Each structure stands twice: as C-alpha cells, then as structure tokens.
mmCIF file of C-alpha atoms in Angstrom:
data_model
loop_
_atom_site.group_PDB
_atom_site.id
_atom_site.type_symbol
_atom_site.label_atom_id
_atom_site.label_comp_id
_atom_site.label_asym_id
_atom_site.label_seq_id
_atom_site.Cartn_x
_atom_site.Cartn_y
_atom_site.Cartn_z
ATOM 1 C CA TYR Q 1 0.000 0.000 0.000
ATOM 2 C CA LEU Q 2 2.822 2.441 0.815
ATOM 3 C CA LEU Q 3 4.118 2.217 -2.774
ATOM 4 C CA ARG Q 4 0.792 2.617 -4.544
ATOM 5 C CA GLN Q 5 0.635 5.544 -6.925
ATOM 6 C CA ARG Q 6 -2.790 6.668 -5.698
ATOM 7 C CA TYR Q 7 -1.496 6.936 -2.145
ATOM 8 C CA ALA Q 8 1.518 8.908 -3.394
ATOM 9 C CA ASP Q 9 -0.861 11.224 -5.283
ATOM 10 C CA GLU Q 10 -2.916 11.733 -2.124
ATOM 11 C CA ARG Q 11 0.162 12.699 -0.086
ATOM 12 C CA ARG Q 12 1.467 14.916 -2.905
ATOM 13 C CA CYS Q 13 -1.584 17.136 -2.359
ATOM 14 C CA LEU Q 14 -0.026 18.249 0.932
ATOM 15 C CA ILE Q 15 2.996 19.782 -0.841
ATOM 16 C CA GLY Q 16 2.584 23.444 -1.754
ATOM 17 C CA ASP Q 17 4.585 26.517 -2.682
ATOM 18 C CA ALA Q 18 5.042 27.612 0.949
ATOM 19 C CA ALA Q 19 6.278 25.756 4.006
ATOM 20 C CA LEU Q 20 3.577 24.415 6.286
ATOM 21 C CA THR Q 21 3.260 26.026 9.690
ATOM 22 C CA SER Q 22 2.556 22.790 11.605
ATOM 23 C CA PRO Q 23 3.380 19.079 11.333
ATOM 24 C CA VAL Q 24 1.485 17.005 8.775
ATOM 25 C CA PRO Q 25 -0.714 14.222 10.203
ATOM 26 C CA LEU Q 26 0.277 10.625 9.566
ATOM 27 C CA GLY Q 27 -1.191 9.198 6.379
ATOM 28 C CA ASP Q 28 -3.298 6.077 5.966
ATOM 29 C CA PRO Q 29 -1.899 4.052 3.043
ATOM 30 C CA SER Q 30 -4.942 1.793 2.794
ATOM 31 C CA PRO Q 31 -7.722 2.553 0.264
ATOM 32 C CA PRO Q 32 -9.973 4.336 -0.497
ATOM 33 C CA TYR Q 33 -7.857 7.283 -1.637
ATOM 34 C CA ASP Q 34 -8.782 10.888 -2.283
ATOM 35 C CA ARG Q 35 -8.864 11.308 -6.042
ATOM 36 C CA GLY Q 36 -8.383 15.067 -6.112
ATOM 37 C CA CYS Q 37 -6.611 17.787 -4.154
ATOM 38 C CA PRO Q 38 -9.119 19.838 -2.138
ATOM 39 C CA ALA Q 39 -8.858 23.563 -2.663
ATOM 40 C CA GLY Q 40 -6.226 25.069 -0.394
ATOM 41 C CA SER Q 41 -5.103 21.683 0.849
ATOM 42 C CA ALA Q 42 -1.416 22.571 0.624
ATOM 43 C CA SER Q 43 -1.520 26.180 1.714
ATOM 44 C CA GLY Q 44 -2.572 26.364 5.329
ATOM 45 C CA GLY Q 45 -0.834 23.627 7.298
ATOM 46 C CA ALA Q 46 -2.475 20.719 9.054
ATOM 47 C CA ASP Q 47 -3.397 19.607 12.518
ATOM 48 C CA ALA Q 48 -0.582 17.953 14.391
ATOM 49 C CA GLY Q 49 -0.538 14.198 14.412
ATOM 50 C CA PRO Q 50 0.730 12.007 17.251
ATOM 51 C CA ASP Q 51 3.642 13.344 19.264
ATOM 52 C CA GLY Q 52 6.940 12.468 17.627
ATOM 53 C CA SER Q 53 9.287 13.545 20.374
ATOM 54 C CA THR Q 54 7.827 12.652 23.789
ATOM 55 C CA ASN Q 55 5.812 9.651 24.898
ATOM 56 C CA HIS Q 56 4.388 8.251 28.098
ATOM 57 C CA LEU Q 57 3.596 4.711 29.156
ATOM 58 C CA THR Q 58 1.902 3.380 32.268
ATOM 59 C CA VAL Q 59 2.317 -0.282 33.261
ATOM 60 C CA VAL Q 60 1.188 -2.508 36.133
ATOM 61 C CA ASP Q 61 2.378 -6.121 36.257
ATOM 62 C CA ARG Q 62 0.630 -9.104 37.809
ATOM 63 C CA TRP Q 63 2.498 -8.614 41.092
ATOM 64 C CA GLY Q 64 1.274 -5.032 41.450
ATOM 65 C CA ASN Q 65 4.516 -3.284 40.483
ATOM 66 C CA VAL Q 66 3.699 0.084 38.871
ATOM 67 C CA VAL Q 67 5.644 2.128 36.322
ATOM 68 C CA SER Q 68 4.694 5.617 35.138
ATOM 69 C CA TYR Q 69 7.331 6.552 32.566
ATOM 70 C CA THR Q 70 7.750 9.652 30.386
ATOM 71 C CA ASN Q 71 10.668 9.938 27.992
ATOM 72 C CA THR Q 72 11.599 12.488 25.361
ATOM 73 C CA ILE Q 73 14.178 13.502 22.795
ATOM 74 C CA GLU Q 74 12.895 17.128 23.081
ATOM 75 C CA GLN Q 75 11.852 17.631 19.451
ATOM 76 C CA ILE Q 76 11.256 15.488 16.392
ATOM 77 C CA GLY Q 77 14.633 13.949 15.542
ATOM 78 C CA GLY Q 78 16.197 15.073 18.831
ATOM 79 C CA SER Q 79 19.694 16.384 18.157
ATOM 80 C CA ALA Q 80 19.649 14.580 14.778
ATOM 81 C CA ILE Q 81 22.594 12.474 16.001
ATOM 82 C CA ALA Q 82 22.264 8.700 16.247
ATOM 83 C CA VAL Q 83 24.625 6.611 18.382
ATOM 84 C CA PRO Q 84 26.862 4.642 15.966
ATOM 85 C CA GLY Q 85 26.159 0.932 16.062
ATOM 86 C CA TRP Q 86 23.105 1.315 18.297
ATOM 87 C CA GLY Q 87 20.706 3.355 16.196
ATOM 88 C CA PHE Q 88 18.945 5.460 18.831
ATOM 89 C CA LEU Q 89 18.751 9.245 18.687
ATOM 90 C CA LEU Q 90 20.343 11.566 21.220
ATOM 91 C CA ASN Q 91 18.021 14.162 22.695
ATOM 92 C CA ASN Q 92 18.132 17.918 22.284
ATOM 93 C CA GLU Q 93 17.363 18.799 25.890
ATOM 94 C CA LEU Q 94 19.937 21.604 26.001
ATOM 95 C CA THR Q 95 17.195 23.778 24.515
ATOM 96 C CA ASP Q 96 15.336 23.462 27.840
ATOM 97 C CA PHE Q 97 18.021 25.593 29.477
ATOM 98 C CA ASP Q 98 17.778 29.376 29.292
ATOM 99 C CA PRO Q 99 20.509 30.603 26.891
ATOM 100 C CA ALA Q 100 20.802 33.837 28.910
ATOM 101 C CA PRO Q 101 19.397 35.104 32.224
ATOM 102 C CA ILE Q 102 15.691 35.873 31.895
ATOM 103 C CA HIS Q 103 15.604 38.750 34.401
ATOM 104 C CA PRO Q 104 19.141 40.106 34.756
ATOM 105 C CA PRO Q 105 20.809 40.897 37.071
ATOM 106 C CA ALA Q 106 18.765 38.366 39.069
ATOM 107 C CA PRO Q 107 20.410 34.909 39.081
ATOM 108 C CA ASP Q 108 18.908 32.282 36.783
ATOM 109 C CA PRO Q 109 19.249 28.672 38.029
ATOM 110 C CA ASN Q 110 18.244 27.320 34.612
ATOM 111 C CA LEU Q 111 21.412 28.367 32.808
ATOM 112 C CA PRO Q 112 23.445 25.504 31.267
ATOM 113 C CA ALA Q 113 26.407 24.205 33.268
ATOM 114 C CA GLY Q 114 28.219 20.941 33.858
ATOM 115 C CA GLY Q 115 26.328 18.425 35.972
ATOM 116 C CA LYS Q 116 23.017 20.304 35.768
ATOM 117 C CA ARG Q 117 19.655 19.100 34.515
ATOM 118 C CA PRO Q 118 17.375 21.522 32.665
ATOM 119 C CA ARG Q 119 13.976 22.540 33.929
ATOM 120 C CA SER Q 120 11.374 19.977 32.883
ATOM 121 C CA SER Q 121 7.587 19.719 32.852
ATOM 122 C CA MET Q 122 7.543 15.914 32.924
ATOM 123 C CA ALA Q 123 5.090 14.678 35.537
ATOM 124 C CA PRO Q 124 4.861 10.875 35.627
ATOM 125 C CA THR Q 125 2.646 10.298 38.646
ATOM 126 C CA ILE Q 126 1.796 7.389 40.961
ATOM 127 C CA LEU Q 127 -0.796 7.879 43.707
ATOM 128 C CA GLU Q 128 -1.152 5.603 46.713
ATOM 129 C CA ARG Q 129 -4.239 4.789 48.763
ATOM 130 C CA ASP Q 130 -3.858 3.153 52.167
ATOM 131 C CA GLY Q 131 -0.147 2.766 51.470
ATOM 132 C CA ARG Q 132 -0.583 0.861 48.210
ATOM 133 C CA PRO Q 133 -0.478 2.032 44.572
ATOM 134 C CA TRP Q 134 -3.894 3.166 43.379
ATOM 135 C CA LEU Q 135 -3.560 5.344 40.289
ATOM 136 C CA ALA Q 136 -0.768 5.965 37.786
ATOM 137 C CA VAL Q 137 -0.972 8.548 35.015
ATOM 138 C CA GLY Q 138 1.179 10.736 32.795
ATOM 139 C CA SER Q 139 1.359 12.467 29.438
ATOM 140 C CA PRO Q 140 3.603 14.052 26.835
ATOM 141 C CA GLY Q 141 2.926 17.660 25.886
ATOM 142 C CA GLY Q 142 5.880 19.874 26.822
ATOM 143 C CA ALA Q 143 4.916 22.720 29.122
ATOM 144 C CA SER Q 144 1.289 21.518 29.217
ATOM 145 C CA ILE Q 145 2.157 18.170 30.856
ATOM 146 C CA ILE Q 146 1.706 19.416 34.418
ATOM 147 C CA THR Q 147 -1.702 20.951 33.744
ATOM 148 C CA THR Q 148 -2.804 17.834 31.844
ATOM 149 C CA VAL Q 149 -1.949 15.497 34.714
ATOM 150 C CA LEU Q 150 -3.460 17.886 37.273
ATOM 151 C CA GLN Q 151 -6.774 18.075 35.415
ATOM 152 C CA ILE Q 152 -6.996 14.292 35.129
ATOM 153 C CA LEU Q 153 -6.430 13.940 38.880
ATOM 154 C CA VAL Q 154 -8.937 16.677 39.742
ATOM 155 C CA ASP Q 155 -11.560 15.148 37.440
ATOM 156 C CA ARG Q 156 -10.980 11.664 38.870
ATOM 157 C CA ILE Q 157 -10.638 12.507 42.564
ATOM 158 C CA ASP Q 158 -12.595 15.713 43.149
ATOM 159 C CA PHE Q 159 -15.272 15.469 40.456
ATOM 160 C CA GLY Q 160 -15.806 11.711 40.724
ATOM 161 C CA MET Q 161 -15.252 10.834 37.076
ATOM 162 C CA THR Q 162 -14.013 7.412 36.079
ATOM 163 C CA LEU Q 163 -10.421 7.286 34.857
ATOM 164 C CA PRO Q 164 -11.483 6.941 31.182
ATOM 165 C CA GLN Q 165 -13.836 9.918 31.605
ATOM 166 C CA ALA Q 166 -11.121 11.995 33.270
ATOM 167 C CA ILE Q 167 -8.669 11.319 30.442
ATOM 168 C CA ALA Q 168 -11.284 12.080 27.770
ATOM 169 C CA ALA Q 169 -12.527 15.324 29.395
ATOM 170 C CA PRO Q 170 -11.742 18.616 27.584
ATOM 171 C CA ARG Q 171 -8.637 20.445 28.812
ATOM 172 C CA ALA Q 172 -7.188 23.892 29.292
ATOM 173 C CA SER Q 173 -3.650 24.914 30.181
ATOM 174 C CA GLN Q 174 -2.925 28.110 32.125
ATOM 175 C CA ARG Q 175 0.790 28.736 32.620
ATOM 176 C CA ASP Q 176 1.056 32.214 34.139
ATOM 177 C CA SER Q 177 0.077 34.078 30.986
ATOM 178 C CA ALA Q 178 -2.678 36.493 29.964
ATOM 179 C CA THR Q 179 -4.245 33.879 27.684
ATOM 180 C CA THR Q 180 -5.184 30.311 28.581
ATOM 181 C CA GLU Q 181 -4.734 27.602 25.969
ATOM 182 C CA ALA Q 182 -7.942 25.586 25.723
ATOM 183 C CA GLU Q 183 -9.436 22.890 23.558
ATOM 184 C CA PRO Q 184 -12.610 23.876 21.655
ATOM 185 C CA ALA Q 185 -14.782 21.583 23.782
ATOM 186 C CA PHE Q 186 -13.473 23.246 26.967
ATOM 187 C CA VAL Q 187 -14.221 26.730 25.622
ATOM 188 C CA ALA Q 188 -17.701 25.623 24.531
ATOM 189 C CA ALA Q 189 -18.472 24.158 27.968
ATOM 190 C CA TYR Q 190 -16.869 26.706 30.305
ATOM 191 C CA GLY Q 191 -15.618 29.658 28.251
ATOM 192 C CA ASP Q 192 -18.547 32.043 28.730
ATOM 193 C CA GLN Q 193 -18.682 31.527 32.500
ATOM 194 C CA LEU Q 194 -14.928 31.928 32.970
ATOM 195 C CA GLU Q 195 -14.773 34.989 30.749
ATOM 196 C CA SER Q 196 -17.724 36.724 32.442
ATOM 197 C CA ARG Q 197 -16.759 35.884 36.045
ATOM 198 C CA PHE Q 198 -12.975 36.106 35.888
ATOM 199 C CA GLY Q 199 -12.193 37.954 32.662
ATOM 200 C CA GLN Q 200 -10.250 34.956 31.402
ATOM 201 C CA ALA Q 201 -9.162 35.035 27.753
ATOM 202 C CA PHE Q 202 -8.703 31.827 25.769
ATOM 203 C CA GLY Q 203 -6.401 30.853 22.937
ATOM 204 C CA PRO Q 204 -7.844 27.861 21.062
ATOM 205 C CA ILE Q 205 -5.667 24.787 20.533
ATOM 206 C CA ASP Q 206 -6.760 21.525 18.934
ATOM 207 C CA ALA Q 207 -5.411 19.091 21.531
ATOM 208 C CA ILE Q 208 -3.607 19.294 24.881
ATOM 209 C CA GLY Q 209 -1.695 16.246 26.098
ATOM 210 C CA ASN Q 210 -1.841 12.579 25.135
ATOM 211 C CA ALA Q 211 -2.350 10.758 28.428
ATOM 212 C CA THR Q 212 -2.412 7.159 29.576
ATOM 213 C CA GLY Q 213 -3.308 5.846 33.000
ATOM 214 C CA ILE Q 214 -4.087 2.735 35.055
ATOM 215 C CA GLU Q 215 -6.216 2.455 38.179
ATOM 216 C CA ILE Q 216 -5.913 -0.477 40.590
ATOM 217 C CA ARG Q 217 -9.288 -1.251 42.144
ATOM 218 C CA ARG Q 218 -9.675 -2.464 45.707
ATOM 219 C CA ASP Q 219 -10.341 -6.003 44.452
ATOM 220 C CA GLY Q 220 -7.047 -5.998 42.510
ATOM 221 C CA THR Q 221 -8.575 -5.641 39.060
ATOM 222 C CA LEU Q 222 -7.264 -2.955 36.720
ATOM 223 C CA VAL Q 223 -8.762 -0.147 34.676
ATOM 224 C CA ALA Q 224 -6.458 0.894 31.817
ATOM 225 C CA ALA Q 225 -7.290 4.064 29.877
ATOM 226 C CA ALA Q 226 -5.847 6.158 27.074
ATOM 227 C CA GLU Q 227 -7.004 8.976 24.827
ATOM 228 C CA PRO Q 228 -10.132 7.970 22.878
ATOM 229 C CA VAL Q 229 -9.757 10.746 20.259
ATOM 230 C CA ARG Q 230 -6.826 13.136 20.858
ATOM 231 C CA ARG Q 231 -3.967 12.755 18.375
ATOM 232 C CA GLY Q 232 -5.589 9.746 16.772
ATOM 233 C CA GLY Q 233 -6.361 7.939 20.039
ATOM 234 C CA GLY Q 234 -4.121 5.931 22.348
ATOM 235 C CA ASP Q 235 -3.793 2.314 23.383
ATOM 236 C CA ALA Q 236 -4.893 0.790 26.701
ATOM 237 C CA GLU Q 237 -4.990 -2.946 27.408
ATOM 238 C CA VAL Q 238 -5.260 -5.409 30.263
ATOM 239 C CA LEU Q 239 -3.557 -8.716 29.434
ATOM 240 C CA HIS Q 240 -4.840 -11.876 31.109
ATOM 241 C CA ARG Q 241 -2.446 -14.817 31.119
ATOM 242 C CA ARG Q 242 -4.096 -18.209 31.060
#
C-alpha cells in the first residue's frame, strides 16, 4: 500500500509553494484514496498528528509493580545524532536551558552548566491509597504536561469521574500568561462563564496532552485508559495470562 501511486498522489496534495506552519498528520496508506486535491489543501498547514518527540507509558504487572514513565528527545529527531552501532537518537534537551538570564541581574538557576539538569515539565505520577499504589498517570505535551496530569487527577478525585472519563474530558492549560490555551470543547463548555466571572481570555488549541493511565481497584482488578480521540487515540490494554 505504501508504494501505490494513488497513495503517493494523495500525499502529494499536501505539498505546496510555501512551508507548512505545523506538522502534517500521519497518512493512511490503505484505500480508499482521495482522487483530487481539495482547494487550499497545501496552503494552510495541518493539525498535528501524534507526538513524535515525547511519549508516556503506564504499566502494572501481575504482582502489582507500577511504572509511570515519560521519555523524550525534546523535538522530532532530537539532536539529529544517532549513536553509531546502536541506532537510537540523542536528545536535544539543552534547549530546555535558558541561553541567557531571563531577568538580569537576578540569578537564573536554569542556565546551562556541567552536571546540571534543565527545567522539565515531565510529571509521571503514581498515587497511593492506604499505602498501596492506586492510580498511575502521565502524558507528553511539553509545558502543558503538568496541567494535563493535574486536570486528570482533579476530574478523577474531586469530580468523581471514572479514569477513562477523566482522560477524555476537555482540557485547558494556564501557565502564568494572559491567555489560557484551551481545547474547543473546553471553551464551549466553560468559556462564557470563565470569561464573564474572571475575565479569562482563551487561545484555542486543537489538543492538549496525550495521556495514559491505570487504576488499581480495591479487588485488585485494573482499569487501563488512554485517549479515545486526541492525536488519533491511544492504546490501553489489560492482558490476562491463562
């Protein structure tokens, strides 16, 4: 399917005279194919597809050991350097340091130096209940990771949603700025109230985060959940060995 001319023609429609302003979504090489190029298809960019630089996985084994693991190479392709003989890419996390003090002459602890780690928004989380693991969750998403994880926990714990409902719920991300990033469904549900009561301004964004999570019930059974729609949907499974 990848080598079929009709699929190549479909992807060629995304190539225009100007560079796109956002990543191109992953293609589906299986038929049916679009037979023509929609007007303006190559001129305005496309919605971002699945994250290509950061990912998160959540795992619970049959003995109850829990892993909540976020890893990243910082941007697509990382530093563009692969380790000879091993084939994996080195990250580009130096860009998470501040290249110069933000508020001179005040000291900036996030300047690059030997032995230092850059500031990070990664928030792989494991919650305990009665001294035992109860809920594990995390997400990619750069600076929006912390707000993504926080909203899932608030929806699950304070608002009584199930874990799948909490992960699927619309999100916003306020990071000490005049405008709050928010998904369209969040603005539609809460925008008018927040704007009228608090004067909050929103900047629309298609998707925030790409979370996975597992909840361990009191009877030892598991609830695994991932995004149902965001960035093409995630994967959540419970494997039963016979």
